[in-house]
Short mmCIF file of C-alpha atoms and ligand atoms in Angstrom, two decimals:
data_model
loop_
_atom_site.label_atom_id
_atom_site.label_comp_id
_atom_site.label_asym_id
_atom_site.label_seq_id
_atom_site.Cartn_x
_atom_site.Cartn_y
_atom_site.Cartn_z
CA MET W 1 38.55 276.06 64.40
CA GLY W 2 38.96 277.28 60.85
CA ARG W 3 40.18 273.81 59.87
CA VAL W 4 37.15 272.20 61.56
CA LEU W 5 34.82 274.51 59.66
CA LEU W 6 36.63 273.82 56.45
CA GLY W 7 36.45 270.09 57.15
CA LEU W 8 32.70 270.36 57.83
CA ALA W 9 32.15 272.36 54.69
CA VAL W 10 34.03 269.79 52.59
CA GLY W 11 32.17 266.97 54.31
CA CYS W 12 28.80 268.63 53.58
CA ALA W 13 29.78 269.23 50.02
CA VAL W 14 30.70 265.54 49.62
CA VAL W 15 27.41 264.41 51.22
CA GLY W 16 25.51 266.97 49.17
CA CYS W 17 27.17 265.75 46.00
CA GLY W 18 26.37 262.20 47.04
CA ILE W 19 22.67 263.03 47.54
CA ALA W 20 22.58 264.92 44.29
CA ALA W 21 24.30 262.01 42.55
CA VAL W 22 21.77 259.54 43.99
CA ALA W 23 18.90 261.82 42.89
CA VAL W 24 20.40 262.24 39.43
CA GLY W 25 20.97 258.49 39.24
CA ARG W 26 17.38 257.83 40.30
CA ARG W 27 16.08 260.32 37.76
CA ALA W 28 18.20 258.77 35.04
CA ARG W 29 17.00 255.28 35.98
CA SER W 30 13.42 256.50 36.05
CA ARG W 31 13.90 258.14 32.63
CA ARG W 32 15.31 254.88 31.29
CA ALA W 33 12.39 252.94 32.83
CA TRP W 34 9.91 255.31 31.22
CA GLY W 35 11.81 255.08 27.99
CA ARG W 36 11.36 251.30 28.03
CA ALA W 37 7.67 251.54 29.00
CA VAL W 38 7.02 254.03 26.21
CA ALA W 39 8.88 251.80 23.75
CA VAL W 40 6.62 248.87 24.69
CA LEU W 41 3.57 251.10 24.18
CA LYS W 42 4.82 252.37 20.85
CA GLU W 43 5.48 248.85 19.62
CA LEU W 44 1.95 247.88 20.74
CA GLU W 45 0.40 250.83 18.90
CA GLU W 46 2.22 249.90 15.72
CA GLY W 47 1.36 246.22 16.06
CA CYS W 48 -2.35 246.95 16.60
CA ALA W 49 -2.74 249.64 13.96
CA THR W 50 -5.90 249.40 11.88
CA PRO W 51 -5.82 252.17 9.28
CA THR W 52 -8.80 252.23 6.92
CA SER W 53 -6.75 250.55 4.19
CA ARG W 54 -6.14 247.57 6.44
CA LEU W 55 -9.78 247.42 7.52
CA ARG W 56 -10.75 247.29 3.84
CA GLN W 57 -8.45 244.30 3.39
CA VAL W 58 -10.20 242.62 6.33
CA VAL W 59 -13.60 243.42 4.74
CA ASP W 60 -12.54 241.77 1.48
CA ALA W 61 -11.04 238.78 3.26
CA MET W 62 -14.26 238.29 5.25
CA ALA W 63 -16.39 238.33 2.07
CA VAL W 64 -14.01 235.92 0.30
CA GLU W 65 -13.95 233.52 3.26
CA MET W 66 -17.75 233.60 3.44
CA HIS W 67 -17.92 232.44 -0.18
CA ALA W 68 -15.34 229.74 0.46
CA GLY W 69 -17.07 228.51 3.63
CA LEU W 70 -20.42 228.27 1.83
CA ALA W 71 -18.91 226.54 -1.19
CA SER W 72 -17.61 223.51 0.67
CA ASP W 73 -17.42 222.04 4.10
CA GLY W 74 -13.95 222.91 5.40
CA GLY W 75 -13.41 225.39 2.54
CA SER W 76 -12.66 228.12 5.06
CA LYS W 77 -12.05 228.63 8.76
CA LEU W 78 -15.51 230.23 8.64
CA LYS W 79 -17.90 227.34 9.09
CA MET W 80 -20.92 229.10 7.55
CA LEU W 81 -23.36 226.67 9.20
CA LEU W 82 -26.84 226.18 7.75
CA THR W 83 -29.43 226.74 10.46
CA PHE W 84 -32.52 225.38 8.67
CA VAL W 85 -34.25 228.59 9.75
CA ASP W 86 -35.82 229.61 6.44
CA ALA W 87 -38.67 231.64 7.87
CA LEU W 88 -38.45 234.06 10.74
CA PRO W 89 -41.31 234.71 13.18
CA ASP W 90 -43.78 237.18 11.69
CA GLY W 91 -45.89 238.26 14.64
CA ASN W 92 -48.78 235.85 14.10
CA GLU W 93 -47.52 233.40 16.70
CA THR W 94 -49.63 232.96 19.83
CA GLY W 95 -49.22 231.13 23.12
CA THR W 96 -46.67 230.71 25.88
CA TYR W 97 -43.20 229.48 25.03
CA TYR W 98 -40.02 228.86 26.95
CA ALA W 99 -36.36 229.36 26.20
CA LEU W 100 -33.14 228.19 27.76
CA ASP W 101 -30.18 230.33 26.78
CA LEU W 102 -26.74 228.83 27.40
CA GLY W 103 -23.93 231.03 26.17
CA ALA W 104 -21.13 231.53 28.63
CA THR W 105 -20.64 231.51 32.36
CA THR W 106 -24.29 232.28 33.03
CA PHE W 107 -27.48 230.96 31.49
CA ARG W 108 -31.03 232.21 31.38
CA VAL W 109 -34.42 230.58 31.52
CA LEU W 110 -37.30 232.53 30.02
CA LYS W 111 -41.01 232.40 29.48
CA VAL W 112 -42.60 234.47 26.73
CA GLN W 113 -46.29 235.07 26.04
CA LEU W 114 -47.24 235.93 22.47
CA GLY W 115 -50.54 237.48 21.48
CA GLY W 116 -50.53 237.00 17.68
CA LYS W 117 -51.77 239.53 15.10
CA ARG W 118 -48.57 241.53 15.55
CA SER W 119 -49.63 242.36 19.09
CA MET W 120 -45.99 241.63 19.82
CA ILE W 121 -44.66 240.12 22.99
CA LEU W 122 -47.28 240.43 25.73
CA ARG W 123 -45.09 239.41 28.64
CA HIS W 124 -41.77 237.90 29.34
CA GLN W 125 -40.10 236.73 32.49
CA PHE W 126 -36.62 235.40 33.04
CA GLU W 127 -34.12 234.21 35.57
CA GLN W 128 -30.36 234.23 35.26
CA HIS W 129 -28.11 231.65 36.90
CA PRO W 130 -24.34 231.14 37.03
CA ILE W 131 -22.95 227.87 35.67
CA PRO W 132 -20.91 226.19 38.39
CA ALA W 133 -17.29 226.16 37.14
CA ASP W 134 -16.93 222.37 37.53
CA LEU W 135 -19.87 221.81 35.16
CA MET W 136 -18.03 223.65 32.36
CA THR W 137 -15.45 220.88 32.18
CA GLY W 138 -17.44 217.92 33.57
CA THR W 139 -19.77 215.50 31.74
CA SER W 140 -22.59 216.35 29.35
CA GLU W 141 -25.08 214.45 31.51
CA ASP W 142 -24.24 216.59 34.56
CA LEU W 143 -24.55 219.81 32.56
CA PHE W 144 -27.88 218.98 30.93
CA ASP W 145 -29.36 217.53 34.15
CA PHE W 146 -28.46 220.78 35.89
CA LEU W 147 -30.05 222.87 33.12
CA ALA W 148 -33.20 220.73 33.09
CA MET W 149 -33.63 220.91 36.86
CA THR W 150 -33.19 224.69 36.90
CA LEU W 151 -35.74 225.01 34.11
CA ARG W 152 -38.18 222.76 35.96
CA ASN W 153 -37.89 224.87 39.11
CA PHE W 154 -38.44 228.01 37.04
CA VAL W 155 -41.54 226.58 35.35
CA GLU W 156 -42.97 225.59 38.72
CA ARG W 157 -42.24 229.00 40.27
CA GLU W 158 -43.24 231.26 37.40
CA ASN W 159 -46.78 230.19 36.63
CA ASP W 160 -48.47 233.26 38.10
CA GLY W 161 -50.20 235.61 35.73
CA PHE W 162 -49.60 233.54 32.59
CA GLN W 163 -52.39 231.84 30.70
CA GLN W 164 -52.10 228.18 31.62
CA SER W 165 -52.74 225.34 29.25
CA ASP W 166 -52.54 221.58 29.47
CA LYS W 167 -50.71 221.36 26.18
CA ARG W 168 -47.15 220.11 26.10
CA LYS W 169 -44.82 223.03 26.68
CA GLU W 170 -42.44 224.04 23.92
CA LEU W 171 -38.94 225.36 24.28
CA GLY W 172 -36.31 227.15 22.21
CA LEU W 173 -32.78 226.13 23.19
CA THR W 174 -30.18 228.81 22.55
CA PHE W 175 -26.90 226.98 22.47
CA SER W 176 -24.13 229.46 21.69
CA PHE W 177 -21.43 227.15 20.41
CA PRO W 178 -20.69 225.78 16.94
CA VAL W 179 -23.39 223.23 16.09
CA ARG W 180 -23.92 221.40 12.81
CA GLN W 181 -27.70 221.52 12.52
CA LEU W 182 -29.53 218.44 11.30
CA SER W 183 -32.87 220.24 11.36
CA VAL W 184 -34.25 223.34 13.03
CA SER W 185 -34.58 221.39 16.27
CA SER W 186 -31.52 219.14 16.30
CA GLY W 187 -27.80 219.48 15.81
CA ILE W 188 -24.40 218.06 16.64
CA LEU W 189 -21.89 219.99 18.75
CA ILE W 190 -18.77 220.51 16.61
CA LYS W 191 -16.49 221.86 19.35
CA TRP W 192 -16.57 223.99 22.47
CA THR W 193 -15.46 227.62 22.67
CA LYS W 194 -15.25 230.27 25.44
CA GLY W 195 -13.62 228.09 28.09
CA PHE W 196 -16.06 225.16 28.02
CA ALA W 197 -14.49 221.72 27.62
CA ILE W 198 -17.01 218.91 28.15
CA GLU W 199 -15.39 216.37 25.89
CA ASP W 200 -18.14 213.76 25.83
CA ALA W 201 -20.64 216.29 24.46
CA VAL W 202 -18.70 216.88 21.23
CA GLY W 203 -20.39 214.94 18.41
CA LYS W 204 -23.67 214.60 20.31
CA ASP W 205 -27.07 216.05 19.40
CA VAL W 206 -27.35 218.73 22.08
CA ALA W 207 -31.12 219.14 21.67
CA GLN W 208 -31.52 215.42 22.29
CA CYS W 209 -29.25 215.62 25.35
CA LEU W 210 -31.49 218.33 26.79
CA GLN W 211 -34.66 216.47 25.75
CA GLU W 212 -33.51 213.38 27.65
CA ALA W 213 -32.62 215.46 30.72
CA LEU W 214 -36.04 217.19 30.59
CA THR W 215 -37.81 213.85 30.46
CA LYS W 216 -35.69 212.58 33.34
CA SER W 217 -36.60 215.67 35.38
CA GLY W 218 -40.30 214.99 34.84
CA LEU W 219 -40.92 218.14 32.81
CA ASP W 220 -43.30 217.66 29.87
CA MET W 221 -41.56 219.94 27.41
CA ARG W 222 -40.41 219.58 23.80
CA VAL W 223 -37.30 221.19 22.33
CA ALA W 224 -38.94 222.82 19.30
CA ALA W 225 -35.97 224.91 18.14
CA LEU W 226 -32.21 224.71 18.60
CA VAL W 227 -30.54 228.00 17.73
CA ASN W 228 -27.30 229.89 18.05
CA ASP W 229 -27.49 233.16 20.03
CA THR W 230 -26.90 235.15 16.83
CA VAL W 231 -29.92 233.44 15.27
CA GLY W 232 -32.10 234.21 18.29
CA THR W 233 -31.04 237.85 18.08
CA LEU W 234 -31.78 237.95 14.35
CA ALA W 235 -35.23 236.45 14.99
CA LEU W 236 -36.09 239.13 17.55
CA GLY W 237 -34.57 241.88 15.42
CA HIS W 238 -36.52 240.78 12.36
CA TYR W 239 -39.70 240.48 14.44
CA HIS W 240 -39.40 244.17 15.32
CA ASP W 241 -38.01 245.40 12.01
CA GLU W 242 -38.19 243.42 8.78
CA ASP W 243 -35.12 245.11 7.34
CA THR W 244 -32.98 243.26 9.91
CA VAL W 245 -30.85 240.83 7.91
CA VAL W 246 -27.71 240.50 10.02
CA ALA W 247 -27.16 239.83 13.74
CA VAL W 248 -23.90 240.16 15.63
CA ILE W 249 -22.97 239.16 19.17
CA ILE W 250 -20.10 240.92 20.92
CA GLY W 251 -20.03 239.56 24.44
CA THR W 252 -17.94 236.86 26.08
CA GLY W 253 -17.54 235.49 22.56
CA THR W 254 -18.28 237.00 19.18
CA ASN W 255 -20.18 235.74 16.16
CA ALA W 256 -22.56 236.79 13.39
CA CYS W 257 -25.37 235.36 11.30
CA TYR W 258 -27.24 236.71 8.30
CA ILE W 259 -29.94 235.83 5.80
CA GLU W 260 -28.36 234.29 2.70
CA ARG W 261 -30.13 234.16 -0.63
CA VAL W 262 -31.31 230.67 -1.28
CA ASP W 263 -29.86 230.48 -4.79
CA ALA W 264 -26.41 231.08 -3.30
CA ILE W 265 -26.92 228.13 -0.96
CA ILE W 266 -28.41 225.90 -3.65
CA LYS W 267 -25.53 226.70 -5.93
CA CYS W 268 -23.06 225.89 -3.22
CA GLN W 269 -24.61 222.96 -1.46
CA GLY W 270 -27.40 221.62 -3.66
CA LEU W 271 -29.85 222.36 -0.88
CA LEU W 272 -33.47 223.30 -1.49
CA THR W 273 -35.68 225.26 0.87
CA ASN W 274 -39.19 226.52 0.44
CA SER W 275 -38.41 230.17 0.83
CA GLY W 276 -36.23 232.97 -0.40
CA GLY W 277 -33.42 232.64 2.12
CA MET W 278 -31.89 230.82 5.01
CA VAL W 279 -30.09 232.06 8.08
CA ILE W 280 -26.41 231.15 8.09
CA ASN W 281 -24.50 230.97 11.38
CA MET W 282 -21.05 232.14 10.31
CA GLU W 283 -19.11 231.30 13.49
CA TRP W 284 -17.02 234.35 12.63
CA GLY W 285 -15.06 234.01 15.86
CA ASN W 286 -12.92 231.53 13.93
CA PHE W 287 -12.33 233.91 11.00
CA TRP W 288 -8.68 234.26 10.11
CA SER W 289 -6.76 236.41 7.65
CA SER W 290 -3.14 237.47 7.36
CA HIS W 291 -4.44 241.06 7.33
CA LEU W 292 -5.45 240.86 10.99
CA PRO W 293 -2.92 242.83 13.07
CA ARG W 294 -1.62 240.18 15.45
CA THR W 295 0.95 240.91 18.16
CA PRO W 296 3.18 238.66 20.30
CA TYR W 297 0.59 239.09 23.09
CA ASP W 298 -2.06 237.50 20.85
CA PHE W 299 0.25 234.61 19.99
CA ALA W 300 1.00 234.00 23.67
CA LEU W 301 -2.68 234.18 24.63
CA ASP W 302 -3.53 231.68 21.91
CA ASP W 303 -0.70 229.33 22.91
CA GLU W 304 -1.91 229.20 26.49
CA SER W 305 -5.63 228.89 25.65
CA LEU W 306 -7.80 225.78 25.80
CA ASN W 307 -8.48 226.06 22.05
CA ARG W 308 -5.12 226.81 20.43
CA ASN W 309 -5.20 227.87 16.76
CA ASP W 310 -8.95 228.33 17.01
CA GLN W 311 -11.19 231.38 17.30
CA GLY W 312 -8.47 233.83 16.24
CA PHE W 313 -10.89 236.69 15.48
CA GLU W 314 -12.77 236.09 18.74
CA LYS W 315 -9.52 236.24 20.71
CA MET W 316 -8.87 239.78 19.39
CA ILE W 317 -12.40 241.09 19.89
CA SER W 318 -14.47 239.51 22.61
CA GLY W 319 -14.94 240.05 26.31
CA MET W 320 -13.40 236.78 27.34
CA TYR W 321 -10.00 237.93 26.06
CA LEU W 322 -9.64 241.75 25.90
CA GLY W 323 -8.74 242.17 29.57
CA ASP W 324 -6.17 239.41 29.36
CA ILE W 325 -4.43 240.96 26.35
CA VAL W 326 -4.12 244.19 28.36
CA ARG W 327 -2.78 242.23 31.34
CA ARG W 328 -0.08 240.70 29.14
CA VAL W 329 1.04 244.12 27.90
CA LEU W 330 1.12 245.54 31.45
CA LEU W 331 3.09 242.52 32.64
CA ARG W 332 5.73 243.13 29.97
CA ILE W 333 5.94 246.78 31.00
CA ALA W 334 6.31 245.72 34.65
CA LEU W 335 9.06 243.26 33.77
CA GLU W 336 11.01 245.70 31.62
CA SER W 337 10.69 248.83 33.74
CA ASP W 338 9.82 249.83 37.26
CA VAL W 339 7.03 252.25 36.38
CA PHE W 340 4.65 250.16 38.49
CA GLY W 341 7.10 249.92 41.40
CA ASP W 342 7.62 246.44 42.77
CA SER W 343 3.99 245.54 43.33
CA ALA W 344 2.97 244.12 39.97
CA GLN W 345 3.27 240.39 40.75
CA SER W 346 -0.47 239.87 40.37
CA LEU W 347 -0.14 240.72 36.67
CA SER W 348 1.36 237.29 36.09
CA LYS W 349 -1.96 235.68 37.03
CA PRO W 350 -3.95 234.81 33.86
CA PHE W 351 -7.38 236.46 33.57
CA ILE W 352 -6.96 238.51 36.76
CA LEU W 353 -7.91 241.60 34.74
CA ARG W 354 -11.45 240.83 33.56
CA THR W 355 -12.80 242.87 30.67
CA PRO W 356 -15.47 244.76 32.69
CA LEU W 357 -12.66 246.04 34.95
CA MET W 358 -10.61 246.96 31.93
CA ALA W 359 -13.58 248.93 30.56
CA ALA W 360 -13.95 250.71 33.92
CA ILE W 361 -10.26 251.66 33.80
CA HIS W 362 -10.58 252.82 30.21
CA GLU W 363 -13.66 254.93 30.85
CA ASP W 364 -12.58 256.49 34.13
CA ASP W 365 -13.43 260.16 34.02
CA SER W 366 -12.68 260.93 37.68
CA PRO W 367 -10.16 263.67 38.47
CA ASN W 368 -6.61 262.38 38.20
CA LEU W 369 -7.78 258.88 37.30
CA LYS W 370 -8.66 258.10 40.90
CA GLU W 371 -10.84 255.18 39.88
CA VAL W 372 -7.99 253.62 37.89
CA GLY W 373 -5.84 253.86 41.02
CA ARG W 374 -8.56 252.23 43.10
CA ILE W 375 -9.04 249.34 40.67
CA LEU W 376 -5.29 248.75 40.38
CA GLU W 377 -4.97 248.72 44.16
CA GLU W 378 -8.07 246.72 45.05
CA ASN W 379 -8.27 244.29 42.16
CA LEU W 380 -4.66 243.89 41.09
CA GLN W 381 -2.91 244.59 44.40
CA MET W 382 -0.93 247.44 42.79
CA PRO W 383 -1.05 250.34 45.27
CA ASN W 384 0.43 253.83 44.81
CA ILE W 385 0.70 253.77 41.02
CA SER W 386 1.70 257.23 39.80
CA LEU W 387 -0.64 259.33 37.68
CA LYS W 388 1.72 259.02 34.73
CA ALA W 389 1.68 255.21 35.03
CA ARG W 390 -2.12 255.21 35.43
CA ARG W 391 -2.34 257.16 32.17
CA LEU W 392 -0.17 254.54 30.51
CA VAL W 393 -2.52 251.78 31.69
CA VAL W 394 -5.51 253.65 30.23
CA ARG W 395 -3.70 254.08 26.93
CA VAL W 396 -3.00 250.34 26.69
CA CYS W 397 -6.72 249.63 27.22
CA ASP W 398 -7.50 252.16 24.50
CA VAL W 399 -5.21 250.54 21.93
CA ILE W 400 -6.61 247.05 22.53
CA THR W 401 -10.27 248.15 22.51
CA GLN W 402 -9.88 250.33 19.47
CA ARG W 403 -8.38 247.46 17.49
CA ALA W 404 -11.17 245.12 18.62
CA ALA W 405 -14.01 247.50 17.76
CA ARG W 406 -12.56 248.43 14.38
CA LEU W 407 -12.08 244.78 13.44
CA ALA W 408 -15.67 244.02 14.42
CA ALA W 409 -16.79 246.90 12.18
CA ALA W 410 -14.76 245.48 9.29
CA GLY W 411 -16.40 242.10 9.89
CA ILE W 412 -19.86 243.66 9.65
CA VAL W 413 -18.98 245.44 6.40
CA GLY W 414 -17.60 242.11 5.09
CA ILE W 415 -21.09 240.61 5.51
CA LEU W 416 -22.73 243.65 3.91
CA LYS W 417 -20.36 243.25 0.99
CA LYS W 418 -21.22 239.57 0.61
CA ILE W 419 -24.94 240.35 0.45
CA GLY W 420 -24.47 243.37 -1.79
CA ARG W 421 -25.37 246.01 0.77
CA ASP W 422 -22.09 247.84 1.17
CA GLY W 423 -22.73 250.21 -1.70
CA SER W 424 -19.83 248.86 -3.73
CA GLY W 425 -22.26 247.62 -6.37
CA GLY W 426 -20.71 244.15 -6.41
CA VAL W 427 -22.01 241.26 -8.50
CA ALA W 428 -24.27 240.07 -5.71
CA SER W 429 -26.13 243.34 -5.41
CA GLY W 430 -26.88 244.15 -9.01
CA ARG W 431 -27.34 247.66 -7.64
CA ALA W 432 -25.75 250.88 -8.65
CA ILE W 433 -22.58 251.86 -6.87
CA GLY W 434 -23.20 254.15 -3.92
CA LYS W 435 -26.80 253.02 -3.29
CA VAL W 436 -27.89 250.62 -0.60
CA ARG W 437 -31.31 249.81 0.77
CA ARG W 438 -32.09 250.24 4.44
CA THR W 439 -30.25 247.48 6.27
CA VAL W 440 -30.56 246.79 9.98
CA VAL W 441 -27.91 244.92 11.97
CA ALA W 442 -29.14 243.62 15.32
CA ILE W 443 -26.40 243.63 17.94
CA GLU W 444 -26.27 242.05 21.34
CA GLY W 445 -23.69 241.22 23.99
CA GLY W 446 -22.18 242.78 27.08
CA ILE W 447 -19.22 244.39 25.33
CA TYR W 448 -21.39 246.23 22.85
CA ALA W 449 -24.09 247.06 25.39
CA ASN W 450 -21.93 248.20 28.29
CA TYR W 451 -18.70 249.53 26.79
CA SER W 452 -19.57 252.86 25.20
CA THR W 453 -16.05 253.59 23.94
CA PHE W 454 -16.11 250.25 22.10
CA ARG W 455 -19.43 251.20 20.49
CA GLU W 456 -18.08 254.60 19.45
CA TYR W 457 -14.94 253.14 17.88
CA LEU W 458 -17.05 250.57 16.02
CA LYS W 459 -19.40 253.21 14.61
CA GLU W 460 -16.51 255.49 13.70
CA ALA W 461 -14.87 252.69 11.72
CA LEU W 462 -18.15 251.89 9.91
CA VAL W 463 -18.32 255.50 8.71
CA GLU W 464 -14.68 255.37 7.66
CA ILE W 465 -15.11 252.19 5.63
CA LEU W 466 -18.56 252.80 4.15
CA GLY W 467 -18.59 256.59 3.89
CA GLU W 468 -21.19 259.03 5.28
CA GLU W 469 -23.68 258.42 2.48
CA ILE W 470 -23.93 254.61 2.68
CA VAL W 471 -23.68 254.42 6.45
CA ARG W 472 -26.91 256.39 6.76
CA ASN W 473 -28.76 253.31 5.50
CA VAL W 474 -26.99 250.89 7.79
CA ILE W 475 -28.67 250.91 11.18
CA LEU W 476 -27.17 249.22 14.21
CA ARG W 477 -29.88 248.24 16.64
CA ALA W 478 -28.93 246.95 20.07
CA TYR W 479 -31.01 244.25 21.75
CA GLU W 480 -31.02 242.94 25.24
CA ASP W 481 -31.84 239.29 25.64
CA GLY W 482 -32.64 238.85 21.94
CA SER W 483 -30.86 235.53 21.95
CA GLY W 484 -33.30 234.11 24.50
CA ILE W 485 -36.55 235.80 23.44
CA GLY W 486 -35.70 235.12 19.79
CA ALA W 487 -35.31 231.40 20.58
CA ALA W 488 -38.76 231.39 22.20
CA LEU W 489 -40.14 233.11 19.08
CA LEU W 490 -38.52 230.47 16.88
CA ALA W 491 -39.93 227.74 19.13
CA ALA W 492 -43.32 229.36 18.50
CA SER W 493 -42.93 229.58 14.73
CA HIS W 494 -41.68 225.97 14.61
CA SER W 495 -44.17 224.72 17.18
CA SER W 496 -46.06 221.50 16.56
CA GLU W 497 -49.21 223.62 16.90
CA TRP W 498 -48.70 225.31 13.56
C1 GLC Q 501 -18.62 231.72 20.36
C2 GLC Q 501 -19.49 230.57 19.87
C3 GLC Q 501 -20.60 231.06 18.98
C4 GLC Q 501 -21.37 232.15 19.70
C5 GLC Q 501 -20.43 233.26 20.15
C6 GLC Q 501 -21.15 234.38 20.90
O1 GLC Q 501 -17.95 232.28 19.29
O2 GLC Q 501 -18.68 229.63 19.16
O3 GLC Q 501 -21.47 230.00 18.64
O4 GLC Q 501 -22.36 232.65 18.86
O5 GLC Q 501 -19.43 232.73 20.98
O6 GLC Q 501 -21.77 233.91 22.06
#
């Protein structure tokens, strides 16, 4: 009996040791897995770091590239496109105008009624429609026919309550892609961005394409203005506040425009205009500088994109890409550790983590990051992710968004520097160091409007770069739908009626 008991005791001890060994082994493996995950995070943090000194280098590079882009065609990756907009709407415009705003995966049609005598915008109505995915890579005729038909239906539906007139209707076309303008109402598409790839449209006058489609659809309407979304936003911003001299879009894509002094343009391009300035569409999404903190995830994203080696700044900042950078980091963590268990296959699917979802993960303030868990489970098929791993996911979102917002801030200060409003008292300003006149920057786009942490990081970086004193005179003013309403305003100020 004693021997049996002894045998049992030894047996239990062996089993117990075995269990303990398995547990210890599991703990050690888990520690190693976490070690690898944390190492990936640390490397990411270092790769994405944007200390103020680096942001200042980006500011300088932006100002230098702006000069170079203005000086000669192809002088910089910044295209610095002339818009031929040398006067912005001043509030005296009257009548009803239309706009068609094509920027990304959705487009808007709008109708705006203007009362003149600075009575501002009396009414505006709009409709938003998705662009069918096949039209984004089809033919230009199909795209413009679709836009014209949707506009025609809108015009027919939306007549109620507006003053009607028999005059030919006038339209502002917001076309948010790089266009070499030939006049304020015509321009050639240079290339597509943001996932569009309609090859036969490149090199064509997009205003003329729409004009032909409108005529075909039976709609008596003239394209009176062709503008970039930044230019539309600047027009609306300036309409409300004359100190608005810069406009920035941070949405699916990112870009900026500003009012350049005419002598700078004449000096650079021998061009004469009848006013003090002209709006320049920078196409800053294509800005590039060796000072930008680029990681292997950015290289891989670029390699696999439709527009390789293009839009480098945009790929680090805008809504089309932020979620996918995060996905790439999470995928690497999943491949190198088991902190997400074995349910992270969906992370290998490009663009499965859209930026709005990433923002929701980042801004989850529910107890124990419940919302993060829900999104991972429902949208990425990653159930039962531990709290510690959920925290890691949030931190990755934070690193990527902070870098994006801080770079956007540096871009804005780069423009202020170029126009002598950064308080540095550069040659352009002729002003004393430390003084800057009130300067308003109009901002639009889903990332800026809906992602409050992004906004906070951007503002924080502006203060860091410019200092408390100067930043007080730099006002960021957010607009909704400025790109569309602004285009209608520009159609009004460039209407054949005037
Ligand atoms: C892309 C386009 C640019 C546009 C921006 C924001 O960068 O090339 O024209 O302004 O997206 O929509």
